mmCIF file of N, CA, C and O in Angstrom:
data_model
loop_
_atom_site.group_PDB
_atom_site.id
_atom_site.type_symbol
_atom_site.label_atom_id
_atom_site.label_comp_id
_atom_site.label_asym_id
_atom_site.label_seq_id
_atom_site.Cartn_x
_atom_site.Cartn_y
_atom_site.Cartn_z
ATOM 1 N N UNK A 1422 -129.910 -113.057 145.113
ATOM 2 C CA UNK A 1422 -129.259 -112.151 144.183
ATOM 3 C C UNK A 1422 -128.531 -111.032 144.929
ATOM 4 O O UNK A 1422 -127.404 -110.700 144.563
ATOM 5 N N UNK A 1423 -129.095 -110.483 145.889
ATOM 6 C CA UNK A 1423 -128.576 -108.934 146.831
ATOM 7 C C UNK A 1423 -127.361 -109.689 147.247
ATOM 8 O O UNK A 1423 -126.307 -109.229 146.809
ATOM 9 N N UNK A 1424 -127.244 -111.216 148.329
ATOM 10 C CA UNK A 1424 -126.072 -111.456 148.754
ATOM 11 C C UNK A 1424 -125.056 -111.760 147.785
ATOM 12 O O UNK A 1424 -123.854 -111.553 147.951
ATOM 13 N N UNK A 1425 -125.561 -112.230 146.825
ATOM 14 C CA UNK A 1425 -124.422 -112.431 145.987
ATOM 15 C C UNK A 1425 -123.899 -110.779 144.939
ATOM 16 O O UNK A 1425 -123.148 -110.624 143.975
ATOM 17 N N UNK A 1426 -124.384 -110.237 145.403
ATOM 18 C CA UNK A 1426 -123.701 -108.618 145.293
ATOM 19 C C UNK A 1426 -122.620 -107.948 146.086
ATOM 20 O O UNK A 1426 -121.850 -107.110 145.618
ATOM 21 N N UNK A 1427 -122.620 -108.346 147.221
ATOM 22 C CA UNK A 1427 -121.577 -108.161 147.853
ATOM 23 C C UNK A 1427 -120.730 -109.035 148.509
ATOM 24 O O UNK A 1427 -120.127 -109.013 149.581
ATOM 25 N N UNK A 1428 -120.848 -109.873 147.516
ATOM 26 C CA UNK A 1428 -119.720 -111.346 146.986
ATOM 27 C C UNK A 1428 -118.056 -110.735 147.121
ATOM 28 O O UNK A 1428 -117.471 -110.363 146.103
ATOM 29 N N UNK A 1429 -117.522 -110.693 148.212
ATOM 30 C CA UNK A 1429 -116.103 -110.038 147.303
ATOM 31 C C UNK A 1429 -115.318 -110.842 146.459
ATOM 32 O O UNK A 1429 -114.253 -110.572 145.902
ATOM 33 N N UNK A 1430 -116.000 -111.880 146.442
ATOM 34 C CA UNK A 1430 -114.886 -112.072 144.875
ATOM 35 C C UNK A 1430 -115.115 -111.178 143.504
ATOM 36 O O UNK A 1430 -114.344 -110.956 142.570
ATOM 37 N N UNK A 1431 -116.822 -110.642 143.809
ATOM 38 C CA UNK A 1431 -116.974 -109.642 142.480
ATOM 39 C C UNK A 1431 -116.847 -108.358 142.927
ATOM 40 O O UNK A 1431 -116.846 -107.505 142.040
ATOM 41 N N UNK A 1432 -116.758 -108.043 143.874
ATOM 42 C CA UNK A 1432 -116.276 -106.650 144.002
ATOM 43 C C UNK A 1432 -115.060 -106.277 144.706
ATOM 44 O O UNK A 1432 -114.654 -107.043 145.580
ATOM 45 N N UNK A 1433 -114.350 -105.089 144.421
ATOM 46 C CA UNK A 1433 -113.362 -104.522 144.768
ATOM 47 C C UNK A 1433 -113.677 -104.859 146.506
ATOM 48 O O UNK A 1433 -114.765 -105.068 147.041
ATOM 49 N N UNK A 1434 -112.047 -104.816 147.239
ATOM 50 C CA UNK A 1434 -112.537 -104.973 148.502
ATOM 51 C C UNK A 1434 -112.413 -103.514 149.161
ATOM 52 O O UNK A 1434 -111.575 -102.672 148.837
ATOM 53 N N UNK A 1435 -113.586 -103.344 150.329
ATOM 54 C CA UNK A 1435 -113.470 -102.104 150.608
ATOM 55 C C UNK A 1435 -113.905 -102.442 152.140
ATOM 56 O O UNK A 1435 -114.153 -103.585 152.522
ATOM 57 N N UNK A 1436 -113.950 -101.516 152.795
ATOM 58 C CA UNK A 1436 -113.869 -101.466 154.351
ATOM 59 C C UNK A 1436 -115.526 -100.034 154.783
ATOM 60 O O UNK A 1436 -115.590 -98.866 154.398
ATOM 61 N N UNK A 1437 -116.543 -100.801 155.642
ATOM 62 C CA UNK A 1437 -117.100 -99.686 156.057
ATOM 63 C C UNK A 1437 -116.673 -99.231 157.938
ATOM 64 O O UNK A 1437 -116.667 -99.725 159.066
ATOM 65 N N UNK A 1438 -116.405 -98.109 157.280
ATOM 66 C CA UNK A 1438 -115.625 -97.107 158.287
ATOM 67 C C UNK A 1438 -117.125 -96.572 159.079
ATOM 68 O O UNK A 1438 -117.053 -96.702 160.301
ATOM 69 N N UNK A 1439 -117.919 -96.230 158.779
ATOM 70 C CA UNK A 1439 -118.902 -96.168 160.014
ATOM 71 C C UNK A 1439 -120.074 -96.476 159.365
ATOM 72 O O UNK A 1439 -119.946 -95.939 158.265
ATOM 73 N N UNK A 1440 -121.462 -97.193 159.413
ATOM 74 C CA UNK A 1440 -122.763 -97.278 159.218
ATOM 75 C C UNK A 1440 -123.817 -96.538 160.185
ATOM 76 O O UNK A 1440 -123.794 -96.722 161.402
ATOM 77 N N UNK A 1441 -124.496 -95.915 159.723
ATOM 78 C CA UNK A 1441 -125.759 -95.836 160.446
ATOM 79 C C UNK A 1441 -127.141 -96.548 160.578
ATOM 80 O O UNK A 1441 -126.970 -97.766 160.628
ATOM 81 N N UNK A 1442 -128.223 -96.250 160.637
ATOM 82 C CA UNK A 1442 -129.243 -97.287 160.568
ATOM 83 C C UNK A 1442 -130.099 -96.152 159.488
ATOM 84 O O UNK A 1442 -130.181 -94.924 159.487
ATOM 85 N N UNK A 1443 -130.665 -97.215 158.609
ATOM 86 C CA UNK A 1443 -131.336 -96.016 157.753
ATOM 87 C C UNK A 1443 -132.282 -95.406 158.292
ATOM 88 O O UNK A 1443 -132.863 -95.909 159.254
ATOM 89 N N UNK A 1444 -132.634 -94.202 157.790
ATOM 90 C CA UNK A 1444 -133.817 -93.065 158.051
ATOM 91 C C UNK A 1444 -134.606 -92.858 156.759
ATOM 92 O O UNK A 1444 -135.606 -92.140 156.734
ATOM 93 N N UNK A 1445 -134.183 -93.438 155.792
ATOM 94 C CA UNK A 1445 -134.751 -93.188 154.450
ATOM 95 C C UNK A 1445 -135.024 -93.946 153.400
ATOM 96 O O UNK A 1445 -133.999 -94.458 152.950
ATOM 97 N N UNK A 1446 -135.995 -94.228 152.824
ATOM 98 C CA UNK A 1446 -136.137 -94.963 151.937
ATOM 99 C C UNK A 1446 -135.111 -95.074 150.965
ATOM 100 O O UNK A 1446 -135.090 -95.999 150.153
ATOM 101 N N UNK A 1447 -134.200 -94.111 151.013
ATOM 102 C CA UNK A 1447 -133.679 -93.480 149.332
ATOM 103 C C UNK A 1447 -131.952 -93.288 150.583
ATOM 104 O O UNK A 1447 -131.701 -93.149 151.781
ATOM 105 N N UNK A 1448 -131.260 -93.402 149.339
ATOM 106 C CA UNK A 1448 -130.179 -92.991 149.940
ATOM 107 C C UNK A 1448 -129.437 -92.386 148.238
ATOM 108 O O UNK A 1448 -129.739 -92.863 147.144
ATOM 109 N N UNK A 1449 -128.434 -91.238 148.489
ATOM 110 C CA UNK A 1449 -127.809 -90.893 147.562
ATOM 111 C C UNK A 1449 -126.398 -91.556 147.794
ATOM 112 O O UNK A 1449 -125.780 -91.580 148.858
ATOM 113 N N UNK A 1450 -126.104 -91.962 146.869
ATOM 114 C CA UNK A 1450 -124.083 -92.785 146.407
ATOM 115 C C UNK A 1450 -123.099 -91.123 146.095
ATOM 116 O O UNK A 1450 -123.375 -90.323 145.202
ATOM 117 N N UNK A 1451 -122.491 -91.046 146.637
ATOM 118 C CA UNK A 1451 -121.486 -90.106 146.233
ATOM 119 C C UNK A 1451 -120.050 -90.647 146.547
ATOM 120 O O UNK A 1451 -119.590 -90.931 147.654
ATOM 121 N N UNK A 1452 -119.339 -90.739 145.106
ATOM 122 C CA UNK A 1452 -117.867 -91.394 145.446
ATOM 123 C C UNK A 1452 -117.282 -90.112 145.328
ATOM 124 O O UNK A 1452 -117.720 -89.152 144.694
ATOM 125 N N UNK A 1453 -115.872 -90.221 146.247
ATOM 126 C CA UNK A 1453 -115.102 -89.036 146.345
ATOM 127 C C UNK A 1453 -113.519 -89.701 146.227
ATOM 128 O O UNK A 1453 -113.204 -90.870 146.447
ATOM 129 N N UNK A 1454 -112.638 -88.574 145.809
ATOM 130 C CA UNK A 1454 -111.365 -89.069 146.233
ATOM 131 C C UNK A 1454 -110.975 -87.657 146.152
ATOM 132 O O UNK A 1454 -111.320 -86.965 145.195
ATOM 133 N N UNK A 1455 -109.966 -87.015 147.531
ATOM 134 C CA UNK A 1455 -109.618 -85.823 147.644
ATOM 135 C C UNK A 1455 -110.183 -84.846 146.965
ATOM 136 O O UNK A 1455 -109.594 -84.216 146.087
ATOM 137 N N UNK A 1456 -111.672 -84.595 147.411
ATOM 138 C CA UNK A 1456 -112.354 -83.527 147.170
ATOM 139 C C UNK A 1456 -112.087 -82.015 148.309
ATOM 140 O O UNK A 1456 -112.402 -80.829 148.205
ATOM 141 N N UNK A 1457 -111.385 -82.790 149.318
ATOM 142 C CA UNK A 1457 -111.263 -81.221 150.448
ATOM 143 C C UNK A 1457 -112.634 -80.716 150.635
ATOM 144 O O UNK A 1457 -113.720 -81.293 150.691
ATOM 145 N N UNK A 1458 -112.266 -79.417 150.721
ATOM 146 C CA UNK A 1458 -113.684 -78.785 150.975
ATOM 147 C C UNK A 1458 -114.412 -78.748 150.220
ATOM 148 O O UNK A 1458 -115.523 -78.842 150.741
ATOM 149 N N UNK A 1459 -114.470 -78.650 149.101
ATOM 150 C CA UNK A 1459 -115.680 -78.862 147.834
ATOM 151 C C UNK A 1459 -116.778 -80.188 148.214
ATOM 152 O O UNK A 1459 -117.968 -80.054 147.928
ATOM 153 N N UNK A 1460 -116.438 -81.057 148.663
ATOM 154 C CA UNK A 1460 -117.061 -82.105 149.042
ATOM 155 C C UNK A 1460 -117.546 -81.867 150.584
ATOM 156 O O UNK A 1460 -118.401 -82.698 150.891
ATOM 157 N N UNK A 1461 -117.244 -80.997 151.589
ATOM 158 C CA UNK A 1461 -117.435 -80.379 152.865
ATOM 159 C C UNK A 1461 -119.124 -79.523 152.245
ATOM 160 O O UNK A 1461 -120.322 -79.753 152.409
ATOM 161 N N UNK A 1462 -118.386 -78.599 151.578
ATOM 162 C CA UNK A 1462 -118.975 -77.249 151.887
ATOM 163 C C UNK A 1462 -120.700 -78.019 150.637
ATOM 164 O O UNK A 1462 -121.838 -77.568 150.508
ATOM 165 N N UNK A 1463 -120.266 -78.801 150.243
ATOM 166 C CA UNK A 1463 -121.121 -79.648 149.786
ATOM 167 C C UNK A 1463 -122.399 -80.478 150.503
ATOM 168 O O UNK A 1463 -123.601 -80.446 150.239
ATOM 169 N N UNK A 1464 -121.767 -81.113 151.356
ATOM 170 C CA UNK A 1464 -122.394 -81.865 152.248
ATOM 171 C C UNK A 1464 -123.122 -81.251 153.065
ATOM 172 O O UNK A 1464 -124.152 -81.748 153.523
ATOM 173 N N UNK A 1465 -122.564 -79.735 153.454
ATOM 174 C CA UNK A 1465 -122.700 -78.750 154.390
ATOM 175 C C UNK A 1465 -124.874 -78.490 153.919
ATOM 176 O O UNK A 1465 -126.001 -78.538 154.411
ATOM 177 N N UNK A 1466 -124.109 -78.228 152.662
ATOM 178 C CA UNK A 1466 -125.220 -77.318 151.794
ATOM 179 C C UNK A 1466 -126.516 -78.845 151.792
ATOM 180 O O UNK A 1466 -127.669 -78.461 151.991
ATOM 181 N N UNK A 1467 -126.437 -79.629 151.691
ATOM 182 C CA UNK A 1467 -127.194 -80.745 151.575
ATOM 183 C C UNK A 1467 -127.787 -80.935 152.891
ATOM 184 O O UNK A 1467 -129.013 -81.000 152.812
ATOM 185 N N UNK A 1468 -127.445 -81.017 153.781
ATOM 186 C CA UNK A 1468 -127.707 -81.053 154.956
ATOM 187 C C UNK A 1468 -128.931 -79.601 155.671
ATOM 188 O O UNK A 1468 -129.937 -79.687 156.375
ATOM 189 N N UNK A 1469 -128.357 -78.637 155.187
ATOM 190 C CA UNK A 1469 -128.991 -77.657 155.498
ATOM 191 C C UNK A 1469 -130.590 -77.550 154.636
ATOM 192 O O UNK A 1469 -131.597 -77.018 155.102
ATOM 193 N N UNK A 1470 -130.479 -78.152 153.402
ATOM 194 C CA UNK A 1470 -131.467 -78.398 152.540
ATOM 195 C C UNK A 1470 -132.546 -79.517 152.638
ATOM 196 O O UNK A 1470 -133.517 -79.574 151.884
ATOM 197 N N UNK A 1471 -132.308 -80.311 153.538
ATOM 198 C CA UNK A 1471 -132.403 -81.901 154.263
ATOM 199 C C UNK A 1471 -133.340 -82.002 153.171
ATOM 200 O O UNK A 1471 -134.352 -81.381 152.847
ATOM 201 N N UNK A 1472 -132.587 -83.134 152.630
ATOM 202 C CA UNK A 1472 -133.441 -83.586 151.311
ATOM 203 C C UNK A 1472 -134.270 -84.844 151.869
ATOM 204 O O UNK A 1472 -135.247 -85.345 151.312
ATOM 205 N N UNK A 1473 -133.672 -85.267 153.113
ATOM 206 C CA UNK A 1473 -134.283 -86.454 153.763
ATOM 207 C C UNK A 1473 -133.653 -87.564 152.485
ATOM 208 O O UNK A 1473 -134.272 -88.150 151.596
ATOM 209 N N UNK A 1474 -132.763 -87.563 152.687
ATOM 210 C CA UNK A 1474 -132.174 -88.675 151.901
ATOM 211 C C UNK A 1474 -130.852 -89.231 152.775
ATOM 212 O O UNK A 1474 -130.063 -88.528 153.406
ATOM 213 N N UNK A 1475 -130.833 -90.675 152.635
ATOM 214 C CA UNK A 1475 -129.520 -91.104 153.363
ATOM 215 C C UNK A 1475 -128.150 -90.506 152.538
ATOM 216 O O UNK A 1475 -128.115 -90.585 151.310
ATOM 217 N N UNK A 1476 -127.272 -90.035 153.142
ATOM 218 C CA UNK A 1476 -125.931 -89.744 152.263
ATOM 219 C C UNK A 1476 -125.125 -90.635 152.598
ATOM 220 O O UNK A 1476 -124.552 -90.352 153.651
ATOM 221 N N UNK A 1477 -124.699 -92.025 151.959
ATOM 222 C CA UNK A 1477 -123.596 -93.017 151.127
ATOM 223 C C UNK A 1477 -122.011 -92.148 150.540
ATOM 224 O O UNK A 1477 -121.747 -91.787 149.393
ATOM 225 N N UNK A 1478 -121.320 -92.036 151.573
ATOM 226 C CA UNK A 1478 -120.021 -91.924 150.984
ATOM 227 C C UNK A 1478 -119.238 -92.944 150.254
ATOM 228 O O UNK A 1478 -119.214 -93.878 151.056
ATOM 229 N N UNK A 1479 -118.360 -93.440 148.842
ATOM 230 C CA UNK A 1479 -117.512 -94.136 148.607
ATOM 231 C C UNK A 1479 -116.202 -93.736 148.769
ATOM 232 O O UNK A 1479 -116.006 -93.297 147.636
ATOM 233 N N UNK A 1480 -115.397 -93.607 149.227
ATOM 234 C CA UNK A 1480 -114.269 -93.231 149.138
ATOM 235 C C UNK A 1480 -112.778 -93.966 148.222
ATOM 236 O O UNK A 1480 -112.060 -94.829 148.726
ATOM 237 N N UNK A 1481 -112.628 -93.539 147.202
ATOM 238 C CA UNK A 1481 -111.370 -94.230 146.263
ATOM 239 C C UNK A 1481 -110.294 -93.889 146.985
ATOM 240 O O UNK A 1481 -109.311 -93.667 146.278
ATOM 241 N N UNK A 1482 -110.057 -93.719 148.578
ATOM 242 C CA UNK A 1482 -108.699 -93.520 149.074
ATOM 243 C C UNK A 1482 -108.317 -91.937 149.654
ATOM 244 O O UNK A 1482 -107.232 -91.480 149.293
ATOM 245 N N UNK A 1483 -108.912 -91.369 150.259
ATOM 246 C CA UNK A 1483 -108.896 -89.733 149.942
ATOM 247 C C UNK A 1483 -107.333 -89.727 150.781
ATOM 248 O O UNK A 1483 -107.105 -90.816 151.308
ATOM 249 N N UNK A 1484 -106.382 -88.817 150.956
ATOM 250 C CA UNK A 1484 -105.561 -88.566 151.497
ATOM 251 C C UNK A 1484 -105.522 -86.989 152.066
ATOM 252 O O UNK A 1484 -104.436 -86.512 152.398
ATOM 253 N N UNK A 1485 -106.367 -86.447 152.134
ATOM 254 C CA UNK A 1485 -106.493 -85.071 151.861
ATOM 255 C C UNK A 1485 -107.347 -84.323 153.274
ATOM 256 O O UNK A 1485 -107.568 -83.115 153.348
ATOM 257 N N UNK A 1486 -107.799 -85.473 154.468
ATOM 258 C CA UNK A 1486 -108.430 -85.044 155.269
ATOM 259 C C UNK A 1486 -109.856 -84.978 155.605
ATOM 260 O O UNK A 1486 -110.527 -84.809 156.623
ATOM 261 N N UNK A 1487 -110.112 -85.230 154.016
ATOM 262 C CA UNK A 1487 -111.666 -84.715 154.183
ATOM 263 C C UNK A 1487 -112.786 -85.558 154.340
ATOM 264 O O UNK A 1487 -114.004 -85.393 154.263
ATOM 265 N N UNK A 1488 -112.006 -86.546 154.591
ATOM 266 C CA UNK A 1488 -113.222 -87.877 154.862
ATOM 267 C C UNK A 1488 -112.921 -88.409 156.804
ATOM 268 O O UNK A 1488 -113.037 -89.553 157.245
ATOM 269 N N UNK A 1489 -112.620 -87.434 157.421
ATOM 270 C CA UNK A 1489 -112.626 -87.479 158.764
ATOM 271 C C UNK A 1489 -114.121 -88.345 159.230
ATOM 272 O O UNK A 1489 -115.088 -87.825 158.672
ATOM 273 N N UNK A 1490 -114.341 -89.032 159.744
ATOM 274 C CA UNK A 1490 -115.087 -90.148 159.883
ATOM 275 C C UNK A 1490 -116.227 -89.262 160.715
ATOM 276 O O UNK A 1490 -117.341 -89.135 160.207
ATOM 277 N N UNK A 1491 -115.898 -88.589 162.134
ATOM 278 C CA UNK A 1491 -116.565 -88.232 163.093
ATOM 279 C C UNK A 1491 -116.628 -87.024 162.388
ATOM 280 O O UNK A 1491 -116.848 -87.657 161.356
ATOM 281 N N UNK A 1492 -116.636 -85.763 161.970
ATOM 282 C CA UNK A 1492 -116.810 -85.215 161.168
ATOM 283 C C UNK A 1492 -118.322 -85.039 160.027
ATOM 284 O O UNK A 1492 -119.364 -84.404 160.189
ATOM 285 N N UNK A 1493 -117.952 -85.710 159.147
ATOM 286 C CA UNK A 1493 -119.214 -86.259 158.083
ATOM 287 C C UNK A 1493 -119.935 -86.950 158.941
ATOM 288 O O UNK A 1493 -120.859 -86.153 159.103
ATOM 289 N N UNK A 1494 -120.195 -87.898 159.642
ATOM 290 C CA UNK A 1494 -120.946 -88.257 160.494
ATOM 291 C C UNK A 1494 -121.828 -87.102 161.834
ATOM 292 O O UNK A 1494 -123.044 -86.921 161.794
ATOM 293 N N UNK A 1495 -121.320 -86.740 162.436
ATOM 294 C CA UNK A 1495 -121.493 -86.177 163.766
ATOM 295 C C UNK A 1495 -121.796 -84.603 163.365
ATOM 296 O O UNK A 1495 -122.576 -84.036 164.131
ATOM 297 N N UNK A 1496 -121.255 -83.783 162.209
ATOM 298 C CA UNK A 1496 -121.337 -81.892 162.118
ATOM 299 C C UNK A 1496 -122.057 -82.449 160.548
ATOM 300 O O UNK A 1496 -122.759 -81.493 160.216
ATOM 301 N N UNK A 1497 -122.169 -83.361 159.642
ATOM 302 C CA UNK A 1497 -122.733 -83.385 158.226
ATOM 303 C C UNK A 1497 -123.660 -83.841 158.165
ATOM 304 O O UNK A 1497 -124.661 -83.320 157.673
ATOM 305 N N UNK A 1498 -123.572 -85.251 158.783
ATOM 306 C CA UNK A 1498 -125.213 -86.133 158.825
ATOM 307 C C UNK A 1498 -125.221 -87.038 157.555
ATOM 308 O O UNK A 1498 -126.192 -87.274 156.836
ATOM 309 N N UNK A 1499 -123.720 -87.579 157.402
ATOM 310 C CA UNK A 1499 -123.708 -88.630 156.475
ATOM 311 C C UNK A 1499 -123.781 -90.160 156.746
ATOM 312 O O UNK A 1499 -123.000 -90.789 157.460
ATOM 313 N N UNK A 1500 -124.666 -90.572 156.176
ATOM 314 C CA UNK A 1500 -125.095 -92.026 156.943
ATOM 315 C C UNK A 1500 -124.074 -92.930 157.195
ATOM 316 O O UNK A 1500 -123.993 -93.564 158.247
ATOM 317 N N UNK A 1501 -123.140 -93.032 156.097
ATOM 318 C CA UNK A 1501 -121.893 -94.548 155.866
ATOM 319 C C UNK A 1501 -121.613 -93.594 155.002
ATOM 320 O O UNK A 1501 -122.139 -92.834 154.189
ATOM 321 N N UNK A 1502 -119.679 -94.173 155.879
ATOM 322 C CA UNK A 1502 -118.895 -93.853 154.856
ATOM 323 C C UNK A 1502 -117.875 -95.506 154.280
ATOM 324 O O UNK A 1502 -117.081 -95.867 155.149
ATOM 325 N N UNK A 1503 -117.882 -96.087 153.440
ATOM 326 C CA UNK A 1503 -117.437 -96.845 152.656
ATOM 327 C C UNK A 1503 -116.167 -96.567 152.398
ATOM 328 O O UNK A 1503 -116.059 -95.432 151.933
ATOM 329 N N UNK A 1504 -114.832 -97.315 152.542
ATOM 330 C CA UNK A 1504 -113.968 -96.867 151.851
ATOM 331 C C UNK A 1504 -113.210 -97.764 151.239
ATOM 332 O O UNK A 1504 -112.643 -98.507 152.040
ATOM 333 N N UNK A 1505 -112.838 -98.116 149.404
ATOM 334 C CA UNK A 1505 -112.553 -98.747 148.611
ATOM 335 C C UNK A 1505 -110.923 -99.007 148.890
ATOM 336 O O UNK A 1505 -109.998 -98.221 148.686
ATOM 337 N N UNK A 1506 -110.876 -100.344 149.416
ATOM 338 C CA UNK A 1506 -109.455 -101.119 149.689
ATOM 339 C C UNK A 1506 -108.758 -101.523 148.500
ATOM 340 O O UNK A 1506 -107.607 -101.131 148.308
ATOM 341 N N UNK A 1507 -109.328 -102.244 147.714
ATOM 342 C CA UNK A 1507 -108.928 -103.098 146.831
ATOM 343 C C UNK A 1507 -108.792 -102.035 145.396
ATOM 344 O O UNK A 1507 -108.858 -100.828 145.625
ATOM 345 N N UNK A 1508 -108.662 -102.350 144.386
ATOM 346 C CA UNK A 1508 -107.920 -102.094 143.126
ATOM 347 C C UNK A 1508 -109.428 -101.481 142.129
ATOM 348 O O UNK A 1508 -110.585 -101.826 142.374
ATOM 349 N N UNK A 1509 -109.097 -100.728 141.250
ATOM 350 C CA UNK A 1509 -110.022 -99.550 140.638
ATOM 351 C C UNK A 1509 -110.239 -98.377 140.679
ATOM 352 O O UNK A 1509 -109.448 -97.613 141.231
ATOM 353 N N UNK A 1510 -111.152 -98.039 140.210
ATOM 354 C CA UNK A 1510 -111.189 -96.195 140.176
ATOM 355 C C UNK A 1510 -112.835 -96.221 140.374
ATOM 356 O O UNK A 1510 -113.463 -97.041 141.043
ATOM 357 N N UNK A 1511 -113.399 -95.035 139.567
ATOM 358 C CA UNK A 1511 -114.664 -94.812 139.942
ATOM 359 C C UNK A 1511 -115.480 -95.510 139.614
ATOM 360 O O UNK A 1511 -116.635 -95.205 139.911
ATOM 361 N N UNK A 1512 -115.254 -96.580 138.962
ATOM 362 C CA UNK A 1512 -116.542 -97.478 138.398
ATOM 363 C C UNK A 1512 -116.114 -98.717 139.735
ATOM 364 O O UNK A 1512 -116.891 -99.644 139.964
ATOM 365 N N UNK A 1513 -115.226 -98.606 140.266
ATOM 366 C CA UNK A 1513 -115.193 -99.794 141.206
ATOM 367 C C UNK A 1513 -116.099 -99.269 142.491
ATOM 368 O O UNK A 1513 -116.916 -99.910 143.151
ATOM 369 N N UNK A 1514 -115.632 -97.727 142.639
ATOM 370 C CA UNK A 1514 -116.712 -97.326 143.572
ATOM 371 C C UNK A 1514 -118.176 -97.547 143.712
ATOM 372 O O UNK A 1514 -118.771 -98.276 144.505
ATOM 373 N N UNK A 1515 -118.646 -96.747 142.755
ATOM 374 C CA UNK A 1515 -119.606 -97.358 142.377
ATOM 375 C C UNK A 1515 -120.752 -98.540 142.631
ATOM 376 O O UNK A 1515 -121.848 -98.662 143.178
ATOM 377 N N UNK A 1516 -119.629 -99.465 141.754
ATOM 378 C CA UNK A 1516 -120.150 -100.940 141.553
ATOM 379 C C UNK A 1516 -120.265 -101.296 143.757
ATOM 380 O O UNK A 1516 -121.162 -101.881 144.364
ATOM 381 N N UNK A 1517 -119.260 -100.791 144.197
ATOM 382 C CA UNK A 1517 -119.222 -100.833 146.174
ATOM 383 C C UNK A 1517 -120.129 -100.157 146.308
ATOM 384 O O UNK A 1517 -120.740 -101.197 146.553
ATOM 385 N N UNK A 1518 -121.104 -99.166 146.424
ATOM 386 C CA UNK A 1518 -121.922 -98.632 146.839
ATOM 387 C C UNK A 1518 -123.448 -98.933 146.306
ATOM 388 O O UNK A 1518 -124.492 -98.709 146.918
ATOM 389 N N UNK A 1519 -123.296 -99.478 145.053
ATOM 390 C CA UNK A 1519 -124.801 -99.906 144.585
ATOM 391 C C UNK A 1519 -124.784 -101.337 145.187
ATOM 392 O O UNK A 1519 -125.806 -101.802 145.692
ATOM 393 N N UNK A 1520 -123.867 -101.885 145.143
ATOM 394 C CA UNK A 1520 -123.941 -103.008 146.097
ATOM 395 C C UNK A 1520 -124.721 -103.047 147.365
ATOM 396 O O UNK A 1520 -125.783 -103.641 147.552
ATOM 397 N N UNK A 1521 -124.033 -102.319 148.214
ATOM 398 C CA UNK A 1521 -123.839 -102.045 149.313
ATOM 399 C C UNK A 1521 -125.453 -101.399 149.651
ATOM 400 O O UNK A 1521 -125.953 -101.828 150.691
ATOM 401 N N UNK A 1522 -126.128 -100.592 148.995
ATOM 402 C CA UNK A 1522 -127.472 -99.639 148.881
ATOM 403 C C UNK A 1522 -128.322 -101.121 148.955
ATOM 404 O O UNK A 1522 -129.105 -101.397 149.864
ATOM 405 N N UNK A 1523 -128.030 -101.926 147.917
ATOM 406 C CA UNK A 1523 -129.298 -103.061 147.343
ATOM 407 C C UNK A 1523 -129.318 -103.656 148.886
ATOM 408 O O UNK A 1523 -130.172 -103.513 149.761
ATOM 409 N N UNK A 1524 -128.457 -104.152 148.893
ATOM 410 C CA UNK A 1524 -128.159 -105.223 150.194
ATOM 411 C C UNK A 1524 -128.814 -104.627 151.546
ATOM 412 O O UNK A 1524 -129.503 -105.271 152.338
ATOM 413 N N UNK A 1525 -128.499 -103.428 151.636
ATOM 414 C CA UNK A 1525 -129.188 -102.778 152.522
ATOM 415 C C UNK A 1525 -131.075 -102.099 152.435
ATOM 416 O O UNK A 1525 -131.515 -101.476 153.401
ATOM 417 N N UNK A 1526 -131.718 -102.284 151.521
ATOM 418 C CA UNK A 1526 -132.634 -102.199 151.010
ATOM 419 C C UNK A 1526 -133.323 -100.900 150.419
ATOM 420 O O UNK A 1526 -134.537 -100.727 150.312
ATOM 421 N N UNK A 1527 -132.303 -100.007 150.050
ATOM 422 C CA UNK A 1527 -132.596 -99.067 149.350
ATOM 423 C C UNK A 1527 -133.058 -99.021 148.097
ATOM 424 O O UNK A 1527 -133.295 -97.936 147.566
#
């Protein structure tokens, strides 16, 4: 059932731009598209709070800078960032990241 979740014939196609290895049982999904700093100063604040949770980026395409790879990774402490290739909006995200969580055993 998990592999056939990230079937791309049923899901949007998307590209992971960096993975880590999990640290957490739990991971949080957060899709973004040109959030800028609101989504920074966000991550910032999460991090400092260490919820001990993996942070799952989706990205619907950002153009805006703020999904700098080494960045969220390396100064945020975001596990994977995901980013949605193929055709949709936020429910396609989504549907890429709960995928993507199961398969990985979150």
């Amino acid at each position: 059932m998990i592999s056939s979740l990230l079937d791309h014939e049923q899901l949007p196609a998307f590209d992971a731009r960096f993975e880590s290895s999990k640290t957490s049982e739990r991971c949080i999904l957060i899709p973004v598209i040109n959030e800028g700093e609101r989504i920074l100063q966000q991550l910032q604040a999460m991090r400092a709070a260490n919820f001990g949770l993996d942070i799952v980026i989706v990205d619907g395409g950002s153009t805006d800078g703020s999904m700098e790879a080494g960045r969220l990774k390396d100064e945020l402490g975001v596990n994977t960032l995901l980013l949605k290739t193929g055709p949709g909006k936020l429910s396609a995200q989504l549907r890429i990241g709960m995928a993507w969580a199961l398969s990985r055993g979150y």
